[in-house]
Coordinates of C-alpha atoms in Angstrom, one line a residue:
Chain A
X1 CA 104.1 146.6 107.6
X2 CA 104.6 149.5 109.1
X3 CA 108.1 149.0 108.5
X4 CA 107.1 148.7 104.7
X5 CA 105.9 152.4 105.3
X6 CA 108.9 153.8 106.4
X7 CA 111.1 151.7 104.2
X8 CA 108.9 153.8 101.3
X9 CA 109.4 157.0 103.1
X10 CA 112.8 156.3 103.0
X11 CA 113.4 155.7 99.2
X12 CA 110.7 159.0 98.6
X13 CA 113.3 160.8 100.4
X14 CA 116.2 159.3 99.1
X15 CA 114.6 160.3 95.1
X16 CA 113.4 163.7 96.2
X17 CA 115.9 164.1 98.4
X18 CA 117.5 167.3 95.7
X19 CA 113.7 168.7 96.1
X20 CA 113.1 168.6 99.7
X21 CA 116.8 170.7 100.3
X22 CA 115.7 173.2 97.4
X23 CA 112.7 173.7 99.1
X24 CA 114.0 174.2 102.6
X25 CA 116.7 176.9 101.3
X26 CA 119.4 174.4 102.4
X27 CA 122.5 172.3 100.1
X28 CA 124.9 169.9 101.3
X29 CA 127.5 171.8 99.5
X30 CA 127.2 175.2 100.5
X31 CA 129.5 176.4 103.2
X32 CA 128.0 179.1 105.6
X33 CA 130.2 180.9 107.6
X34 CA 127.9 182.7 109.4
X35 CA 127.2 179.3 111.5
X36 CA 130.2 178.8 112.5
X37 CA 132.7 180.8 114.6
X38 CA 136.2 182.0 113.5
X39 CA 137.8 180.1 116.1
X40 CA 138.6 176.5 115.1
X41 CA 135.3 176.7 113.0
X42 CA 133.2 175.2 115.8
X43 CA 129.8 175.6 115.3
X44 CA 128.1 178.9 116.3
X45 CA 124.9 177.5 117.8
X46 CA 124.8 174.2 120.3
X47 CA 124.4 170.7 119.4
X48 CA 126.2 170.9 116.8
X49 CA 124.9 174.2 114.6
X50 CA 121.2 173.6 115.7
X51 CA 118.9 176.6 114.3
X52 CA 115.9 176.7 112.3
X53 CA 118.2 177.5 109.2
X54 CA 120.0 174.2 109.8
X55 CA 117.9 171.8 111.6
X56 CA 120.6 169.1 112.6
X57 CA 123.3 171.6 112.9
X58 CA 126.6 172.2 110.4
X59 CA 129.4 170.8 109.7
X60 CA 132.5 171.1 112.0
X61 CA 134.9 174.1 110.0
X62 CA 133.2 174.1 106.4
X63 CA 129.2 175.1 107.6
X64 CA 128.1 172.5 105.4
X65 CA 124.2 171.6 106.7
X66 CA 123.7 168.3 107.8
X67 CA 120.2 167.6 107.1
X68 CA 121.5 168.1 103.3
X69 CA 124.0 165.8 103.8
X70 CA 122.0 163.1 105.3
X71 CA 119.1 163.5 102.2
X72 CA 121.9 163.6 99.7
X73 CA 124.3 160.7 101.7
X74 CA 121.1 158.2 101.8
X75 CA 120.2 158.7 97.6
X76 CA 123.9 157.7 97.0
X77 CA 123.3 154.7 99.6
X78 CA 120.3 153.5 98.4
X79 CA 121.6 154.1 94.8
X80 CA 124.6 151.9 95.8
X81 CA 122.2 148.8 98.0
X82 CA 119.8 148.5 95.8
X83 CA 121.9 147.9 92.7
X84 CA 124.1 145.8 93.6
X85 CA 121.3 144.0 95.4
X86 CA 119.2 143.8 92.0
X87 CA 122.8 142.3 90.1
X88 CA 123.7 140.2 92.8
X89 CA 120.4 138.7 92.6
X90 CA 120.3 138.0 88.9
X91 CA 123.7 136.7 88.6
X92 CA 123.0 134.5 92.0
X93 CA 119.9 133.5 90.4
X94 CA 122.0 132.4 87.0
X95 CA 124.3 130.3 88.7
X96 CA 122.9 128.8 90.5
X97 CA 120.6 127.5 88.2
X98 CA 122.6 126.5 86.2
X99 CA 124.7 124.8 88.4
X100 CA 121.7 123.0 89.7
X101 CA 120.2 121.6 87.0
X102 CA 123.7 120.9 84.9
X103 CA 125.2 119.3 88.0
X104 CA 128.0 116.8 87.4
X105 CA 131.5 119.0 86.1
X106 CA 129.6 122.4 85.5
X107 CA 127.9 121.9 88.9
X108 CA 131.3 121.1 89.7
X109 CA 133.2 123.9 88.8
X110 CA 130.9 126.6 89.9
X111 CA 130.7 125.1 93.0
X112 CA 134.5 125.7 93.4
X113 CA 134.4 128.9 92.2
X114 CA 131.7 130.0 94.9
X115 CA 134.3 128.2 97.5
X116 CA 137.1 130.4 96.3
X117 CA 135.2 134.3 95.8
X118 CA 134.4 133.2 99.6
X119 CA 137.4 132.5 100.9
X120 CA 138.9 135.9 100.1
X121 CA 138.8 138.3 102.7
X122 CA 136.5 140.5 101.7
X123 CA 137.1 143.6 102.8
X124 CA 140.8 143.3 102.8
X125 CA 140.4 142.8 98.9
X126 CA 138.1 145.7 98.5
X127 CA 140.4 148.1 100.3
X128 CA 143.4 147.0 98.7
X129 CA 142.1 147.1 95.1
X130 CA 139.5 150.4 95.2
X131 CA 142.3 152.8 94.6
X132 CA 143.4 150.5 91.3
X133 CA 139.4 149.7 90.2
X134 CA 138.8 152.9 90.3
X135 CA 141.3 154.6 88.4
X136 CA 140.5 151.4 85.8
X137 CA 136.7 152.1 85.7
X138 CA 137.7 155.9 84.9
X139 CA 139.6 154.7 82.4
X140 CA 137.0 153.5 80.7
X141 CA 134.7 156.2 80.4
X142 CA 133.2 156.5 83.4
X143 CA 133.5 160.0 84.9
X144 CA 136.1 160.2 86.8
X145 CA 135.8 161.0 91.3
X146 CA 132.8 159.5 92.6
X147 CA 130.8 158.6 89.8
X148 CA 133.4 156.0 89.0
X149 CA 133.8 155.1 93.0
X150 CA 129.9 154.2 93.3
X151 CA 130.0 151.8 90.2
X152 CA 133.0 150.2 91.9
X153 CA 131.1 149.7 95.5
X154 CA 128.5 148.3 93.2
X155 CA 130.7 146.2 91.0
X156 CA 132.8 144.6 93.8
X157 CA 130.0 144.1 96.6
X158 CA 128.0 141.9 93.7
X159 CA 131.3 140.3 92.9
X160 CA 131.7 138.8 96.0
X161 CA 127.9 138.7 97.0
X162 CA 126.2 136.2 94.6
X163 CA 128.3 133.0 95.6
X164 CA 125.5 132.7 98.7
X165 CA 122.6 133.4 97.1
X166 CA 123.8 130.7 94.1
X167 CA 124.2 128.3 97.1
X168 CA 120.3 128.4 97.9
X169 CA 119.1 128.4 94.4
X170 CA 121.3 125.5 93.8
X171 CA 119.9 123.8 96.5
X172 CA 116.0 124.3 95.5
X173 CA 116.9 123.5 91.6
X174 CA 118.5 120.3 92.9
X175 CA 115.1 118.9 94.4
X176 CA 112.9 120.9 91.8
X177 CA 114.3 119.4 89.0
X178 CA 113.3 116.2 90.1
X179 CA 109.6 116.9 90.6
X180 CA 106.9 115.5 88.0
X181 CA 106.1 118.6 86.5
X182 CA 109.3 119.0 85.5
X183 CA 109.4 115.3 84.1
X184 CA 106.0 116.2 82.0
X185 CA 108.1 119.3 80.5
X186 CA 111.0 117.5 79.5
X187 CA 108.8 114.6 78.2
X188 CA 106.5 117.2 76.5
X189 CA 110.0 117.8 74.2
X190 CA 110.3 121.0 76.2
X191 CA 113.6 123.0 75.7
X192 CA 116.0 123.5 78.3
X193 CA 115.8 127.2 78.7
X194 CA 111.8 126.9 78.2
X195 CA 111.9 124.3 81.8
X196 CA 114.8 126.8 83.5
X197 CA 112.6 129.9 83.0
X198 CA 109.4 129.0 82.7
X199 CA 109.0 125.9 85.0
X200 CA 111.4 126.2 87.9
X201 CA 112.4 129.6 88.1
X202 CA 108.9 131.1 88.9
X203 CA 109.0 128.6 91.8
X204 CA 111.7 130.0 93.3
X205 CA 110.2 133.5 93.7
X206 CA 110.1 133.4 97.4
X207 CA 113.3 132.3 98.4
X208 CA 114.8 135.0 96.0
X209 CA 112.6 137.6 97.4
X210 CA 113.1 137.1 101.1
X211 CA 117.5 136.8 100.2
X212 CA 117.3 140.1 98.5
X213 CA 115.1 142.0 101.2
X214 CA 117.8 141.1 103.3
X215 CA 121.0 141.6 101.7
X216 CA 120.0 145.1 100.8
X217 CA 120.0 146.5 104.1
X218 CA 123.3 144.3 104.7
X219 CA 124.3 146.0 101.7
X220 CA 123.2 149.5 103.2
X221 CA 125.9 148.3 106.4
X222 CA 128.1 147.2 103.7
X223 CA 128.8 150.6 102.4
X224 CA 128.0 152.1 105.5
X225 CA 131.3 150.0 106.8
X226 CA 133.2 150.6 103.4
X227 CA 132.8 154.7 103.5
X228 CA 133.8 154.2 107.2
X229 CA 136.9 153.4 106.0
X230 CA 137.7 156.3 103.3
X231 CA 136.6 153.5 99.9
X232 CA 133.0 155.5 99.3
X233 CA 132.4 158.7 97.9
X234 CA 134.9 161.7 98.8
X235 CA 134.1 165.1 100.2
X236 CA 131.8 167.0 99.1
X237 CA 129.2 163.9 99.1
X238 CA 129.1 161.9 101.8
X239 CA 127.3 158.6 103.4
X240 CA 126.5 157.4 106.4
X241 CA 130.0 155.8 107.2
X242 CA 131.8 158.9 106.2
X243 CA 129.2 161.5 108.4
X244 CA 130.6 158.6 111.2
X245 CA 133.9 158.8 110.5
X246 CA 134.2 162.4 110.6
X247 CA 132.4 162.7 113.4
X248 CA 135.1 160.7 115.6
X249 CA 136.9 164.0 115.5
X250 CA 134.5 166.3 117.3
X251 CA 131.8 163.5 119.0
X252 CA 133.3 165.1 122.2
X253 CA 132.7 167.6 122.1
X254 CA 129.5 167.8 119.6
X255 CA 128.1 163.9 120.4
X256 CA 125.2 165.1 117.9
X257 CA 127.0 164.4 114.7
X258 CA 127.8 160.8 115.8
X259 CA 124.0 160.2 117.1
X260 CA 122.2 161.9 114.1
X261 CA 123.3 159.8 111.1
X262 CA 124.1 156.8 113.4
X263 CA 120.2 156.6 114.7
X264 CA 119.1 157.3 110.8
X265 CA 121.4 154.5 109.4
X266 CA 120.1 151.9 111.8
X267 CA 116.5 152.8 111.7
X268 CA 116.7 151.9 107.7
X269 CA 118.8 149.1 108.7
X270 CA 115.9 147.6 111.3
X271 CA 113.5 148.2 108.9
X272 CA 114.1 146.7 105.9
X273 CA 115.4 143.7 108.3
X274 CA 112.2 143.3 109.9
X275 CA 110.6 143.7 106.3
X276 CA 112.3 140.6 105.2
X277 CA 111.5 138.7 108.3
X278 CA 108.2 139.2 108.2
X279 CA 108.0 138.2 104.5
X280 CA 109.6 135.0 105.2
X281 CA 107.5 134.0 107.9
X282 CA 104.7 135.5 105.3
X283 CA 105.7 133.4 101.9
X284 CA 107.5 130.4 103.9
X285 CA 105.2 128.0 105.6
X286 CA 108.4 126.2 107.4
X287 CA 109.5 129.6 108.7
X288 CA 106.4 130.6 110.7
X289 CA 107.4 129.4 113.9
Chain B
X1 CA 136.3 107.7 106.2
X2 CA 140.0 107.9 105.5
X3 CA 139.3 108.1 102.1
X4 CA 137.1 111.2 102.5
X5 CA 139.7 113.1 104.4
X6 CA 142.6 112.1 101.6
X7 CA 140.1 113.7 99.0
X8 CA 139.4 116.5 100.7
X9 CA 142.7 116.8 101.7
X10 CA 143.9 117.1 97.7
X11 CA 140.8 119.3 97.0
X12 CA 141.9 121.8 99.4
X13 CA 145.4 121.6 98.4
X14 CA 144.5 122.0 95.1
X15 CA 142.3 125.0 96.3
X16 CA 144.8 126.7 98.1
X17 CA 146.7 126.8 95.1
X18 CA 144.5 128.1 92.9
X19 CA 144.4 131.3 95.9
X20 CA 147.7 131.8 95.3
X21 CA 147.4 132.0 91.9
X22 CA 145.1 134.6 91.8
X23 CA 145.8 136.9 95.0
X24 CA 149.5 137.2 92.9
X25 CA 147.7 138.1 89.3
X26 CA 144.8 140.4 91.5
X27 CA 148.0 142.2 93.1
X28 CA 149.8 142.9 89.7
X29 CA 147.1 144.5 88.8
X30 CA 147.9 147.0 91.8
X31 CA 149.5 150.5 91.8
X32 CA 151.2 150.6 88.2
X33 CA 154.7 149.6 89.3
X34 CA 155.6 148.4 92.1
X35 CA 158.8 149.5 92.2
X36 CA 158.0 153.1 92.2
X37 CA 156.5 152.4 95.6
X38 CA 159.2 150.8 97.8
X39 CA 160.9 153.6 98.2
X40 CA 160.0 157.3 98.9
X41 CA 159.5 160.9 97.3
X42 CA 162.5 161.6 97.2
X43 CA 163.9 158.5 95.5
X44 CA 166.2 158.7 92.1
X45 CA 165.2 156.7 89.2
X46 CA 168.7 154.4 90.2
X47 CA 167.7 153.3 93.5
X48 CA 164.0 152.5 91.1
X49 CA 165.4 150.9 89.5
X50 CA 168.1 148.9 92.3
X51 CA 165.2 148.0 93.8
X52 CA 163.3 146.6 90.5
X53 CA 166.2 144.5 90.3
X54 CA 166.3 143.4 93.8
X55 CA 162.5 142.6 94.2
X56 CA 162.6 140.7 91.0
X57 CA 159.7 143.0 89.5
X58 CA 162.3 143.3 86.2
X59 CA 161.4 139.6 85.8
X60 CA 158.3 138.5 83.9
X61 CA 155.1 137.6 85.9
X62 CA 155.3 133.7 85.3
X63 CA 158.9 133.8 87.1
X64 CA 157.6 135.9 89.6
X65 CA 155.1 133.5 90.4
X66 CA 157.5 130.4 90.7
X67 CA 160.0 132.5 92.9
X68 CA 156.7 133.2 95.2
X69 CA 156.1 130.0 95.0
X70 CA 159.3 128.1 95.7
X71 CA 159.8 130.7 98.3
X72 CA 157.3 129.2 100.2
X73 CA 158.4 125.5 100.3
X74 CA 162.0 126.7 100.2
X75 CA 162.7 130.4 101.4
X76 CA 164.6 132.6 98.7
X77 CA 167.3 135.7 99.4
X78 CA 165.9 138.8 98.3
X79 CA 168.8 141.2 96.2
X80 CA 171.4 138.1 96.1
X81 CA 174.2 139.9 93.8
X82 CA 174.4 142.6 96.8
X83 CA 176.6 142.8 99.6
X84 CA 174.0 142.4 102.3
X85 CA 171.6 139.6 100.7
X86 CA 168.3 139.3 102.6
X87 CA 167.6 135.9 103.2
X88 CA 164.2 134.6 104.0
X89 CA 163.6 131.2 105.2
X90 CA 160.4 129.0 104.2
X91 CA 157.7 128.8 104.6
X92 CA 159.1 133.2 102.9
X93 CA 155.3 135.3 102.3
X94 CA 157.5 137.7 101.2
X95 CA 159.9 141.1 102.1
X96 CA 157.9 144.4 103.3
X97 CA 160.2 147.1 101.7
X98 CA 158.2 150.0 103.2
X99 CA 158.8 148.1 106.6
X100 CA 162.5 146.5 106.2
X101 CA 160.9 142.8 108.0
X102 CA 159.8 139.8 106.6
X103 CA 155.8 139.9 105.8
X104 CA 155.6 136.6 107.7
X105 CA 157.1 137.9 110.8
X106 CA 155.1 141.1 110.5
X107 CA 152.1 138.6 110.6
X108 CA 153.0 136.8 113.4
X109 CA 153.8 140.2 115.3
X110 CA 150.1 141.1 114.5
X111 CA 148.3 137.7 114.8
X112 CA 148.5 137.1 118.8
X113 CA 146.7 140.7 119.2
X114 CA 143.6 138.9 116.7
X115 CA 143.5 135.8 118.3
X116 CA 142.4 137.0 122.1
X117 CA 140.2 139.6 120.0
X118 CA 138.2 136.8 118.5
X119 CA 138.7 133.9 120.9
X120 CA 137.5 136.3 123.5
X121 CA 134.5 137.4 121.7
X122 CA 133.6 134.0 120.6
X123 CA 133.5 133.0 123.9
X124 CA 131.2 135.9 124.9
X125 CA 128.9 135.4 121.8
X126 CA 128.7 131.1 122.5
X127 CA 127.8 131.0 125.9
X128 CA 125.0 134.5 125.3
X129 CA 123.6 133.6 121.7
X130 CA 123.2 129.9 123.2
X131 CA 121.5 130.5 126.0
X132 CA 119.4 133.3 125.2
X133 CA 118.3 131.0 121.8
X134 CA 117.4 127.8 124.0
X135 CA 115.2 130.8 126.3
X136 CA 113.6 131.8 123.3
X137 CA 112.8 128.6 121.8
X138 CA 111.7 126.9 124.8
X139 CA 109.6 130.3 126.1
X140 CA 107.9 129.5 122.1
X141 CA 105.3 132.6 121.5
X142 CA 105.7 134.1 124.8
X143 CA 107.2 137.5 125.3
X144 CA 110.1 136.5 126.6
X145 CA 110.6 134.7 123.5
X146 CA 109.6 137.9 121.2
X147 CA 111.8 140.1 123.5
X148 CA 114.8 137.9 122.8
X149 CA 113.8 137.9 119.1
X150 CA 113.4 141.7 118.6
X151 CA 116.7 142.6 120.5
X152 CA 118.2 140.2 117.9
X153 CA 116.8 141.9 115.2
X154 CA 118.2 145.4 116.5
X155 CA 121.8 144.1 117.5
X156 CA 121.9 141.9 114.0
X157 CA 120.8 145.7 112.4
X158 CA 123.6 147.7 114.4
X159 CA 126.7 148.5 111.9
X160 CA 130.1 147.6 114.3
X161 CA 131.4 151.1 114.1
X162 CA 128.4 152.6 115.1
X163 CA 128.1 150.3 118.6
X164 CA 132.0 150.7 118.4
X165 CA 132.2 154.4 118.4
X166 CA 129.3 155.3 121.1
X167 CA 130.5 152.4 123.4
X168 CA 133.4 154.3 123.4
X169 CA 131.6 157.7 123.7
X170 CA 129.9 156.6 126.7
X171 CA 132.4 154.3 128.9
X172 CA 135.1 156.0 128.1
X173 CA 134.2 159.4 126.9
X174 CA 131.4 160.6 128.5
X175 CA 131.7 158.1 131.8
X176 CA 135.6 157.6 131.7
X177 CA 134.5 153.9 133.6
X178 CA 137.8 152.9 131.0
X179 CA 140.4 154.4 129.9
X180 CA 141.3 154.4 126.4
X181 CA 141.7 151.9 124.7
X182 CA 145.6 150.7 124.5
X183 CA 146.6 147.3 123.5
X184 CA 149.3 145.3 125.7
X185 CA 149.9 141.3 126.0
X186 CA 148.0 139.6 128.3
X187 CA 150.8 138.1 129.4
X188 CA 152.1 141.9 130.5
X189 CA 149.6 143.4 132.3
X190 CA 146.5 141.2 132.6
X191 CA 144.5 144.1 134.1
X192 CA 145.1 146.0 131.6
X193 CA 144.7 144.0 128.4
X194 CA 141.3 143.0 130.1
X195 CA 140.2 147.0 129.9
X196 CA 141.1 147.8 126.6
X197 CA 139.6 144.6 125.4
X198 CA 136.4 144.3 127.1
X199 CA 134.6 146.9 124.6
X200 CA 135.9 145.0 121.1
X201 CA 135.0 142.0 122.4
X202 CA 131.4 143.5 123.6
X203 CA 131.2 144.7 119.6
X204 CA 132.2 141.9 118.2
X205 CA 130.1 140.2 120.3
X206 CA 127.1 142.0 119.5
X207 CA 126.5 140.9 115.9
X208 CA 127.1 137.1 116.2
X209 CA 124.9 136.9 119.9
X210 CA 121.8 137.9 117.6
X211 CA 122.6 135.6 114.7
X212 CA 123.2 133.0 117.4
X213 CA 120.4 133.7 119.3
X214 CA 118.2 133.2 116.3
X215 CA 120.0 129.9 114.4
X216 CA 119.6 128.4 118.1
X217 CA 116.3 129.0 118.7
X218 CA 115.2 128.1 115.7
X219 CA 117.1 124.8 115.6
X220 CA 115.7 124.0 118.8
X221 CA 112.0 124.2 117.9
X222 CA 112.9 122.9 115.0
X223 CA 114.0 119.3 116.9
X224 CA 111.1 120.1 119.4
X225 CA 108.9 119.4 116.8
X226 CA 110.6 115.9 115.7
X227 CA 109.1 113.1 116.3
X228 CA 111.1 111.2 118.0
X229 CA 111.1 113.9 120.7
X230 CA 107.4 113.1 120.8
X231 CA 108.2 110.1 121.3
X232 CA 110.6 110.5 124.6
X233 CA 107.9 112.7 125.8
X234 CA 105.0 110.1 125.3
X235 CA 107.6 107.6 127.1
X236 CA 107.2 109.7 130.1
X237 CA 110.9 110.8 129.9
X238 CA 110.7 114.2 132.1
X239 CA 110.7 117.3 130.2
X240 CA 114.1 118.0 131.6
X241 CA 115.7 115.1 129.9
X242 CA 113.5 115.6 126.6
X243 CA 115.3 119.6 126.2
X244 CA 118.6 118.5 127.5
X245 CA 119.3 115.0 126.3
X246 CA 117.1 114.7 123.0
X247 CA 116.6 118.1 121.4
X248 CA 119.6 120.5 122.6
X249 CA 121.6 117.8 121.4
X250 CA 120.2 117.0 118.1
X251 CA 119.4 120.8 117.6
X252 CA 122.6 122.4 118.0
X253 CA 124.9 120.2 115.6
X254 CA 124.4 122.6 113.0
X255 CA 126.0 125.2 115.0
X256 CA 129.4 123.5 114.9
X257 CA 129.8 124.6 111.2
X258 CA 128.2 127.6 111.5
X259 CA 130.5 128.8 114.7
X260 CA 134.0 127.3 113.2
X261 CA 133.3 129.8 109.8
X262 CA 132.2 132.7 112.1
X263 CA 135.5 132.3 114.3
X264 CA 137.7 131.4 111.3
X265 CA 136.4 134.9 109.5
X266 CA 137.0 136.9 112.8
X267 CA 141.0 135.3 112.8
X268 CA 141.5 136.5 110.1
X269 CA 141.4 140.0 111.6
X270 CA 138.6 142.3 112.2
X271 CA 139.6 145.2 110.4
X272 CA 136.6 147.9 112.0
X273 CA 136.7 147.0 115.3
X274 CA 140.6 146.8 115.4
X275 CA 141.0 150.6 113.6
X276 CA 138.1 151.9 115.9
X277 CA 139.9 150.6 119.1
X278 CA 143.6 151.2 118.1
X279 CA 144.0 147.6 118.2
X280 CA 147.6 146.0 116.3
X281 CA 145.9 143.0 115.2
X282 CA 145.8 141.5 111.7
X283 CA 143.1 143.4 110.1
X284 CA 144.9 146.8 111.5
X285 CA 148.3 145.3 109.8
X286 CA 145.8 144.9 106.5
X287 CA 144.4 148.6 106.5
X288 CA 147.7 150.5 106.8
X289 CA 149.0 147.6 104.1
X290 CA 146.6 148.9 101.8
X291 CA 147.7 152.6 102.8
X292 CA 151.1 152.2 102.1
X293 CA 150.5 150.2 98.8
X294 CA 153.2 147.8 100.7
X295 CA 152.8 145.1 97.8
X296 CA 153.8 141.9 99.5
X297 CA 152.6 142.8 102.8
X298 CA 148.9 143.1 101.3
X299 CA 149.8 140.1 99.2
X300 CA 151.4 137.9 102.4
X301 CA 147.9 138.9 104.7
X302 CA 145.3 138.0 102.1
X303 CA 147.1 134.2 101.8
X304 CA 147.2 134.1 105.2
X305 CA 143.6 134.7 106.1
X306 CA 142.2 132.9 103.2
X307 CA 144.5 129.5 104.3
X308 CA 143.0 130.1 107.6
X309 CA 139.0 129.9 106.3
X310 CA 139.5 126.7 103.8
X311 CA 141.2 125.1 106.5
X312 CA 138.4 125.7 109.1
X313 CA 135.9 125.0 105.9
X314 CA 137.6 121.4 106.2
X315 CA 137.7 120.8 110.0
X316 CA 134.2 122.2 110.3
X317 CA 133.2 119.6 107.4
X318 CA 135.5 116.8 109.4
X319 CA 133.8 117.6 112.9
X320 CA 130.6 117.6 111.7
X321 CA 131.4 114.5 110.1
X322 CA 132.2 112.6 113.1
X323 CA 129.0 114.6 115.6
X324 CA 126.3 114.4 112.5
X325 CA 126.1 110.0 111.8
X326 CA 123.5 110.8 109.1
X327 CA 126.2 112.5 107.3
X328 CA 127.1 110.9 104.1
X329 CA 130.7 110.5 103.4
X330 CA 130.0 110.7 99.5

């Protein structure tokens, strides 16, 4: 349960990040020319410019605070991964239930659609479409810049993510629909919607919950990978992946640029995975090996 | 069996057909004017129009798609009415005007790197993953099991680019154990090849090893609880025979599916690993094609990689039906 506490802490930090940064008197957007030297913009203090004013150092060249960047980056990362997970789960459950309950042609069509989506090289498509689709979102009235980029990431992650859950749900529904309580509901004249959402859905919440807690960390990792490749938010905003991508230029001189955001990212993902695992052990009697 | 194979083949061809259409439509969404992308900034309107015509971008989208499809089977010729037409033999995936080369040639050049990367990592993670998984299952509940599962959880959570950067930092920069990666073919310089590939192999293997340890452990544990294993023990077979012949054989069959698909995904190019280690494989080619907005190349790579995945899906299913007699071929 330690991991649950860590996760709650991460979310609180994510929510109150700007407040914390404000109280500490740092901001990810403020350039601090005193913290870097005139020569090549190298941070003045050791370990990437760690001083009482900048507890985790400053960025090379601009002097922007690393701690503040982490706080704001965590926030963006959590917003993207949490929203994408919610959308993925909603679509996945909905389509999974429909496919499993309807069977026949509907099931077949949905199954092939899932095959098709899963056959696409996901990363490549996300990279290839990022420019165009972000522009399209801006045309549709989403504020330009990082708001569009964040929305784009949420949408593509959800679009390519739902088939996995839909398959699991479909399998469960296939066996659940033969259960006696469903038959009973049918014989009592319950409508299709009632059977799907009041009779069958409550029996699915355990696998859905487990799947969601394990999807979230994978989305955090995915967002990090994408921002590492330059698809996610652009400066002055930043996330884990972008910070790591930037560290590549300097890490032979300033290793903390690599290790600080990297370690935070790993702790975050490990806690989520641990939590998901213990949740599965608790909810699934068969998985209790 | 034969009927099943035929049915699956027909389905696969249909899926591939839909895939070409989907990829084609998807990429017409790309930057407004594809002809504008065929030459640099100092391009005159005249050249752009000429290129548009040469590439067939001035035709309706359905005609373009038809030409693309027929190119796959019978080949096609670009700029047929110019003095130097570009002949693209079947299977023609298109012609990259940014690089002045056929898409298929470009892909064929990059493919070996990706192939070696995938195969090496695959061998590594299958061996370590499965043996550690069995080891954990046989020590179920004791500390070796917990240790292996702990390692697996952490390994599973590490982002590949972070592992890659940390490895480069320590092994290449800090300790200078290895030179900075620079790819050569294993046939030209096997030693430098190994020096370059070892770190990327480790990066790709770590993630998958973690997953396979877990999968193997759970599978073996499940079969160890089966009735027939109890029967085998009860009739006095030595523990070794029970584990190897009875539990492992049945327990490891499901791994075939996972392994086949994971290998197929890797063969499509490991974008992140290739870009960190400067490997000129399909993943790196894909990234640069995106950066250069090289439409024909992007389309070509997407088609090839998704075809690999779809074919692998079929192969794995068929293989599975052969190994596991319980699979119903309906």
